[in-house]
Amino acid sequence: MAKEKTVYVCSNCGQESPKWVGKCPSCGQWNTYVEEIVRKEPSNTRPQILPTLEKSKNKPLPLSDINAGEEPRIDMHDEELNRVLGGGLVRGSLVLIGGEPGIGKSTLILQTVLRMPEKRILYVSGEESARQLKLRADRLTRTSSDCLIACETSLEQIFVHIKNTRPDLVVIDSIQTISTEALESSPGSITQVRECAASILRFAKESHTPVILIGHINKEGTLAGPKVLEHIVDTVLQFEGDQHYMYRILRSIKNRFGSTAELGIYEMRQDGLRQVSNPSELLLSQDHEGMSGVAIASAIEGIRPFLIETQALVSSAVYGNPQRSATGFDTRRMNMLLAVLEKRVGFKLAQKDVFLNIAGGLKVNDPAIDLSVISAILSSNMDVAIEPEVCMAGEVGLSGEIRPVNRIEQRIGEAEKLGFKRFILPRQNLQGLTAKTKIELVPVRKVEEAFRSLFG
């Protein structure tokens, strides 16, 4: 009879311990150990290692003899997804897509596989029934006869379906619902997620069949399950966005076959997700002429340049303590920019409420929008509108200088494409420009020079 054994496993790194400990000795996190029940078969014989080594087919090769050719990729018929994956889906790769509940992970994958009628696809759902998937597919108005649906949570049965159907692509929704009979723990536990992911990876590498896993995230915003799950897979994609806004962003956190600087933007609609090839036109409103507190910045997310609208509102503080609020922008950086305005430029904003908003519900971390932030704040404070044909980019230092930013040619090209007439940029970026543009470039060195060119 098999012996039952209880171990404690760290939910962050997967380290096992025979007893509960408060702080994990491996990763240093607190209160991450959870109890797991595993079944160990009694073993009376010692494993023989030497015969296994003799039968090994893989031999060490010199690095110069290894062929590093281009990996063949599968076209997903989705330009945004292909870009984030690095040009398409690599055969034999394991891709993990995570995101908040209801953000559109299953919709993105389902509409993608329905666009691939030339491939035989097995869609394994552990959360929804076949009827629910059929209703979603009808709503997406796309049908594919070679997309096979299997509602299963047993790993062994999934491999039976794969053996019988021999698909070109396998989708598992989600990895937290899959369990194996070799372990006694419940589905979604640390050991189940780890062992199931390792078995699926072994199948993908041996059969050269790509597998897409859909994963949940926890309340901290990270992928649920052990951290080992992210180490096992080849690519980790994060699907994020606000449910109250229609835009969704697909980021690459880890990619063994491409760059992690790529970014995909989608628009959530009634009939599914629509690719946004030019996000600048959607993020800019066309009716802000004559309105104060609005500045246009040329930002870069990943390697894609797009223009965003920075909105600011400055008013007298009604209560004793002035309020500082920012949506889509770091509040601490906004406080630093307010201190620069007061110390270096001389504008007194200590007794005024300041509200900042990045239009469209985006969260931007690019320091190049500092110049547009302080320009929008000053425009609202003076109640003077900025010309609608002016775009800007520049990082603001603590001494009030405008520091250079990267990829200035791409930023200028995006502004010129959308019809802007003037572009305010750091003076040091003017030295490295080689391409000729029709847009008027206004180089500035300090914050005062930028304000003088904007407000006269």
XYZ file of C-alpha atoms in Angstrom:
456
model
C 0.000 0.000 0.000
C 1.228 3.465 -0.846
C 2.336 5.740 1.935
C 0.843 9.197 2.236
C 3.271 11.945 3.005
C 2.613 15.573 3.861
C 5.084 18.215 2.762
C 5.049 22.003 2.770
C 5.769 23.736 -0.513
C 6.649 27.401 -1.105
C 4.074 28.924 -3.435
C 6.668 31.374 -4.782
C 9.661 29.198 -5.680
C 8.455 25.621 -5.136
C 10.932 24.776 -2.353
C 9.794 21.787 -0.241
C 10.104 21.486 3.520
C 9.060 18.687 5.907
C 7.534 21.264 8.265
C 5.997 24.695 8.044
C 8.390 27.645 8.185
C 7.550 31.323 8.231
C 10.279 32.526 5.887
C 11.328 30.532 2.850
C 15.082 29.819 3.034
C 15.297 29.711 -0.774
C 13.557 32.888 -1.975
C 13.195 34.815 1.309
C 9.416 35.351 1.057
C 7.240 35.257 4.169
C 4.123 33.079 4.732
C 4.330 31.322 1.369
C 4.409 27.683 2.571
C 1.244 25.646 2.003
C 0.550 22.043 2.883
C 0.490 19.426 0.118
C -0.285 15.711 0.338
C 1.853 13.555 -1.940
C 1.866 9.796 -2.381
C 5.185 7.985 -2.339
C 5.520 4.400 -3.519
C 7.800 2.302 -1.301
C 11.045 1.573 -3.008
C 13.259 -1.258 -1.776
C 15.771 -1.165 -4.598
C 18.313 1.499 -5.273
C 18.094 3.131 -8.701
C 20.742 2.033 -11.161
C 22.311 5.103 -12.697
C 25.063 3.633 -14.868
C 22.823 1.640 -17.273
C 20.704 4.760 -17.815
C 23.771 6.763 -18.735
C 24.918 4.125 -21.199
C 21.586 4.189 -23.049
C 21.524 7.951 -23.433
C 21.176 8.995 -27.085
C 22.146 12.633 -26.569
C 25.864 13.255 -26.810
C 27.707 16.474 -25.955
C 28.526 18.488 -29.062
C 31.001 21.316 -29.629
C 29.356 24.705 -29.810
C 30.718 25.250 -33.320
C 28.969 22.097 -34.606
C 25.498 23.121 -33.432
C 23.232 24.447 -36.188
C 21.541 27.691 -35.076
C 19.248 28.250 -38.033
C 16.069 30.281 -38.080
C 13.234 28.652 -36.159
C 10.240 27.781 -38.383
C 7.179 29.656 -37.175
C 3.433 29.252 -37.480
C 1.468 32.250 -38.717
C -1.294 33.044 -36.193
C -3.133 35.336 -38.678
C -2.913 38.083 -36.045
C -0.327 40.809 -36.647
C -0.284 41.960 -33.029
C 0.134 38.439 -31.627
C 2.753 37.541 -34.234
C 4.735 40.654 -33.329
C 4.681 39.922 -29.601
C 5.675 36.281 -30.183
C 8.627 37.415 -32.293
C 7.270 36.626 -35.752
C 4.894 33.753 -35.068
C 4.516 30.636 -32.953
C 7.580 28.391 -32.817
C 6.988 24.661 -33.258
C 7.410 22.734 -30.030
C 7.189 25.860 -27.867
C 5.154 26.277 -24.691
C 3.434 29.667 -24.373
C 1.742 30.887 -21.198
C -0.807 33.736 -21.331
C -1.909 35.301 -18.039
C -4.336 38.039 -17.124
C -7.095 39.132 -14.794
C -10.475 37.321 -14.816
C -12.734 38.566 -17.589
C -10.009 40.538 -19.364
C -10.390 38.496 -22.586
C -7.725 35.760 -22.522
C -10.009 32.984 -23.733
C -11.616 35.283 -26.304
C -8.209 36.223 -27.734
C -7.057 32.618 -28.082
C -10.385 31.306 -29.375
C -10.725 33.938 -32.091
C -7.085 33.355 -33.043
C -7.436 29.597 -33.489
C -10.691 30.071 -35.416
C -8.711 32.112 -37.966
C -6.463 29.119 -38.695
C -8.542 26.698 -40.807
C -5.395 25.178 -42.324
C -4.286 23.823 -38.913
C -5.826 21.041 -36.831
C -6.333 22.519 -33.368
C -7.360 20.848 -30.118
C -8.930 23.272 -27.632
C -9.058 21.733 -24.138
C -11.317 23.619 -21.733
C -11.377 22.845 -18.040
C -13.559 25.810 -17.090
C -16.309 26.070 -19.721
C -18.614 23.563 -21.343
C -18.696 22.843 -25.060
C -21.977 24.721 -25.372
C -20.477 27.858 -23.807
C -17.559 27.718 -26.228
C -19.963 27.281 -29.143
C -21.934 30.372 -28.067
C -18.727 32.384 -27.815
C -17.557 31.193 -31.220
C -20.914 32.182 -32.765
C -20.577 35.627 -31.195
C -17.151 35.972 -32.767
C -18.803 35.160 -36.151
C -15.952 32.851 -37.120
C -16.149 29.094 -37.489
C -13.484 26.505 -38.186
C -14.261 22.869 -38.911
C -10.799 21.720 -37.800
C -11.028 23.217 -34.286
C -11.773 20.312 -31.940
C -13.237 21.003 -28.490
C -12.572 18.773 -25.477
C -13.870 19.548 -21.980
C -11.429 17.672 -19.755
C -9.437 18.266 -16.564
C -7.453 15.008 -16.371
C -3.955 15.208 -17.814
C -3.965 11.526 -18.759
C -7.227 11.893 -20.711
C -5.872 15.003 -22.447
C -2.908 12.987 -23.719
C -5.347 10.305 -24.950
C -7.260 12.954 -26.933
C -3.988 14.282 -28.337
C -2.935 10.783 -29.410
C -6.257 10.165 -31.144
C -6.562 13.519 -32.923
C -2.881 14.356 -33.602
C -3.381 18.162 -33.632
C -1.018 20.801 -34.984
C -1.690 23.094 -32.002
C -2.971 22.417 -28.481
C -4.683 25.031 -26.293
C -5.289 24.348 -22.586
C -7.663 26.664 -20.717
C -6.533 26.803 -17.990
C -3.458 25.129 -16.502
C -4.804 25.627 -12.950
C -7.757 23.300 -13.661
C -5.654 20.387 -14.943
C -4.621 17.586 -12.560
C -2.763 14.301 -12.860
C -3.688 11.036 -11.174
C -0.090 10.525 -10.029
C -0.574 13.138 -7.295
C -3.176 13.238 -4.553
C -3.338 17.018 -4.211
C -6.235 19.032 -5.587
C -6.214 20.780 -9.015
C -4.565 24.184 -8.923
C -2.174 23.273 -6.121
C 1.518 23.959 -6.471
C 2.600 20.390 -7.102
C -0.215 19.755 -9.604
C 0.550 22.879 -11.645
C 4.265 22.122 -11.631
C 3.973 18.460 -12.622
C 1.300 19.070 -15.273
C 3.317 21.884 -16.850
C 6.475 19.725 -16.865
C 4.597 16.839 -18.558
C 3.096 19.168 -21.176
C 6.536 20.662 -21.858
C 7.983 17.185 -22.354
C 5.212 16.376 -24.842
C 5.727 19.666 -26.740
C 9.469 19.166 -27.120
C 9.258 15.496 -28.125
C 6.403 15.898 -30.622
C 7.311 19.437 -31.847
C 3.690 20.444 -31.236
C 3.201 23.991 -29.886
C 1.039 24.316 -26.770
C -0.664 27.476 -25.499
C -1.504 27.561 -21.793
C -3.922 30.055 -20.249
C -3.158 30.887 -16.617
C -4.788 32.771 -13.787
C -3.208 35.558 -11.786
C -3.413 36.146 -8.052
C -4.375 39.289 -6.170
C -0.803 40.633 -6.372
C -1.061 40.627 -10.168
C 1.422 37.777 -10.759
C 0.756 34.412 -12.338
C -0.841 31.948 -9.930
C 1.064 28.829 -9.008
C 4.770 28.344 -8.339
C 7.382 30.583 -9.875
C 8.759 27.434 -11.469
C 5.850 27.619 -13.946
C 7.328 30.730 -15.558
C 10.740 29.055 -15.741
C 9.320 25.947 -17.424
C 7.534 27.681 -20.306
C 9.294 29.284 -23.278
C 7.175 32.439 -23.498
C 5.156 34.356 -20.897
C 2.599 36.855 -22.200
C 0.670 39.274 -19.992
C -2.766 40.385 -21.186
C -3.727 43.510 -19.270
C -6.110 46.415 -19.320
C -8.949 48.032 -17.422
C -12.359 46.400 -17.731
C -13.955 49.861 -17.826
C -11.947 50.797 -20.927
C -12.009 49.112 -24.318
C -8.255 48.857 -24.826
C -6.222 45.732 -24.023
C -2.435 45.447 -24.085
C -0.501 42.234 -24.732
C 3.024 42.351 -23.307
C 5.853 39.848 -23.536
C 7.446 39.265 -20.130
C 9.667 36.361 -21.203
C 10.414 35.103 -24.705
C 13.121 32.608 -25.591
C 12.457 33.048 -29.319
C 12.091 36.821 -29.601
C 12.284 40.216 -27.976
C 10.460 41.183 -24.803
C 10.158 44.808 -25.946
C 7.211 44.148 -28.259
C 3.687 45.301 -27.499
C 0.290 44.428 -28.951
C -2.809 46.616 -28.593
C -6.403 45.411 -28.999
C -9.805 47.004 -28.774
C -12.569 45.043 -27.026
C -15.768 45.020 -29.074
C -19.041 43.128 -29.067
C -17.764 40.668 -31.677
C -14.379 40.067 -30.056
C -11.002 41.773 -29.996
C -9.951 44.036 -32.856
C -6.312 44.694 -33.665
C -5.235 48.321 -33.264
C -2.563 48.970 -35.883
C -2.402 52.737 -35.251
C -3.166 53.434 -31.576
C -2.272 57.137 -31.805
C -5.421 58.036 -33.739
C -7.634 56.299 -31.168
C -5.888 57.737 -28.112
C -6.102 61.337 -29.297
C -9.400 63.215 -29.115
C -9.948 65.720 -31.907
C -11.951 68.303 -29.953
C -9.495 69.678 -27.379
C -8.757 72.881 -29.297
C -9.007 75.901 -27.005
C -9.061 73.763 -23.835
C -6.425 74.322 -21.191
C -4.624 71.541 -19.355
C -4.117 69.280 -22.407
C -0.707 68.406 -23.861
C 0.255 65.800 -26.462
C 3.271 63.584 -25.743
C 5.120 61.179 -28.011
C 5.658 58.038 -25.943
C 7.146 54.626 -26.673
C 5.841 51.385 -25.183
C 8.094 48.496 -26.065
C 9.366 49.557 -29.472
C 6.108 51.099 -30.735
C 5.779 54.892 -30.753
C 2.364 56.434 -30.243
C 0.960 59.783 -29.184
C -0.967 60.116 -25.944
C -3.042 62.912 -24.492
C -1.973 64.191 -21.072
C -4.717 65.965 -19.135
C -4.215 68.049 -15.990
C -6.497 70.028 -13.705
C -5.168 72.537 -11.171
C -7.577 74.216 -8.748
C -7.445 75.912 -5.376
C -7.470 73.529 -2.440
C -10.853 73.530 -0.721
C -9.600 71.701 2.355
C -6.427 72.183 4.315
C -4.252 69.607 2.609
C -4.019 69.856 -1.197
C -4.804 66.704 -3.152
C -2.396 64.983 -5.541
C -3.965 62.372 -7.796
C -2.698 60.689 -10.978
C -4.364 58.095 -13.223
C -2.068 56.150 -15.528
C 1.040 57.948 -14.221
C 3.287 57.466 -11.185
C 2.103 59.736 -8.378
C 5.574 59.980 -6.850
C 7.043 61.165 -10.143
C 4.252 63.722 -10.458
C 5.133 65.071 -7.004
C 8.759 65.335 -8.082
C 7.782 67.311 -11.195
C 5.630 69.632 -9.070
C 8.630 70.259 -6.818
C 10.741 71.097 -9.894
C 8.082 73.583 -11.053
C 8.052 75.293 -7.686
C 11.784 75.304 -6.990
C 13.309 75.867 -10.437
C 10.614 77.769 -12.322
C 8.937 79.655 -9.462
C 5.292 78.574 -9.801
C 3.587 78.207 -6.414
C 1.466 75.058 -6.459
C 1.739 74.047 -2.800
C -1.786 75.212 -1.942
C -3.505 73.855 -5.041
C -5.081 70.530 -5.952
C -3.441 68.801 -8.905
C -5.157 66.015 -10.851
C -3.444 64.220 -13.728
C -4.930 61.754 -16.219
C -3.557 59.798 -19.183
C -6.426 59.613 -21.669
C -7.580 56.195 -22.836
C -6.927 54.368 -19.581
C -3.297 53.574 -20.414
C -0.532 53.241 -17.843
C 2.625 54.887 -19.144
C 6.066 54.542 -17.569
C 8.035 56.345 -20.267
C 10.005 59.236 -18.665
C 9.816 61.121 -21.986
C 6.303 62.333 -21.141
C 7.612 64.444 -18.232
C 7.653 67.544 -20.421
C 4.023 67.104 -21.451
C 2.991 66.511 -17.817
C 4.440 69.769 -16.529
C 3.193 71.622 -19.625
C -0.371 70.379 -19.039
C -0.150 71.323 -15.334
C 1.103 74.808 -16.136
C -1.512 75.232 -18.886
C -4.298 74.396 -16.441
C -2.811 76.638 -13.756
C -2.615 79.635 -16.119
C -5.829 78.632 -17.955
C -4.030 79.058 -21.267
C -4.479 76.442 -23.978
C -1.550 74.820 -25.773
C -1.673 74.905 -29.561
C -3.233 71.657 -30.831
C -0.517 71.178 -33.472
C 2.308 70.960 -30.905
C 3.778 67.641 -29.731
C 6.626 67.132 -27.261
C 8.969 64.630 -25.680
C 11.581 65.097 -22.980
C 12.647 63.922 -19.553
C 12.780 66.553 -16.798
C 15.667 66.478 -14.334
C 15.713 67.736 -10.762
C 17.666 70.833 -11.740
C 15.068 71.798 -14.350
C 17.016 70.624 -17.400
C 15.413 68.726 -20.288
C 17.293 65.453 -20.633
C 17.555 63.513 -23.927
C 15.283 60.566 -24.666
C 15.758 57.444 -26.774
C 14.405 56.756 -30.274
C 13.690 60.390 -30.992
C 13.419 59.793 -34.760
C 10.560 57.326 -34.279
C 8.767 59.782 -31.992
C 9.128 62.617 -34.501
C 8.011 60.371 -37.366
C 4.829 59.377 -35.505
C 3.977 63.047 -34.833
C 4.651 64.010 -38.442
C 2.476 61.144 -39.692
C -0.488 62.447 -37.708
C -0.139 66.013 -39.005
C 1.573 67.873 -36.153
C 3.444 71.064 -37.132
C 5.857 71.585 -34.199
C 7.818 69.168 -32.040
C 9.554 70.232 -28.824
C 12.530 68.018 -28.015
C 15.702 68.123 -25.875
C 18.569 70.020 -27.457
C 20.982 67.101 -27.057
C 18.718 64.894 -29.191
C 19.086 67.341 -32.090
C 22.732 66.358 -32.565
C 22.032 62.740 -33.464
C 19.222 63.392 -35.940
C 20.009 62.315 -39.497
C 16.626 62.033 -41.211
C 15.062 65.145 -42.704
C 11.534 65.956 -41.543
C 8.932 68.501 -42.567
C 7.837 69.130 -38.980
C 9.360 72.151 -37.188
C 11.757 71.044 -34.452
C 12.081 73.252 -31.363
C 15.132 72.232 -29.268
C 15.077 73.257 -25.596
C 17.618 72.887 -22.817
C 15.653 73.955 -19.734
C 12.057 73.980 -18.599
C 11.885 77.769 -18.934
C 12.761 77.576 -22.640
C 10.008 75.005 -23.235
C 7.435 77.180 -21.485
C 8.601 80.233 -23.451
C 8.085 78.411 -26.746
C 4.659 77.158 -25.667
C 3.162 80.236 -24.008
C 5.342 83.070 -25.319
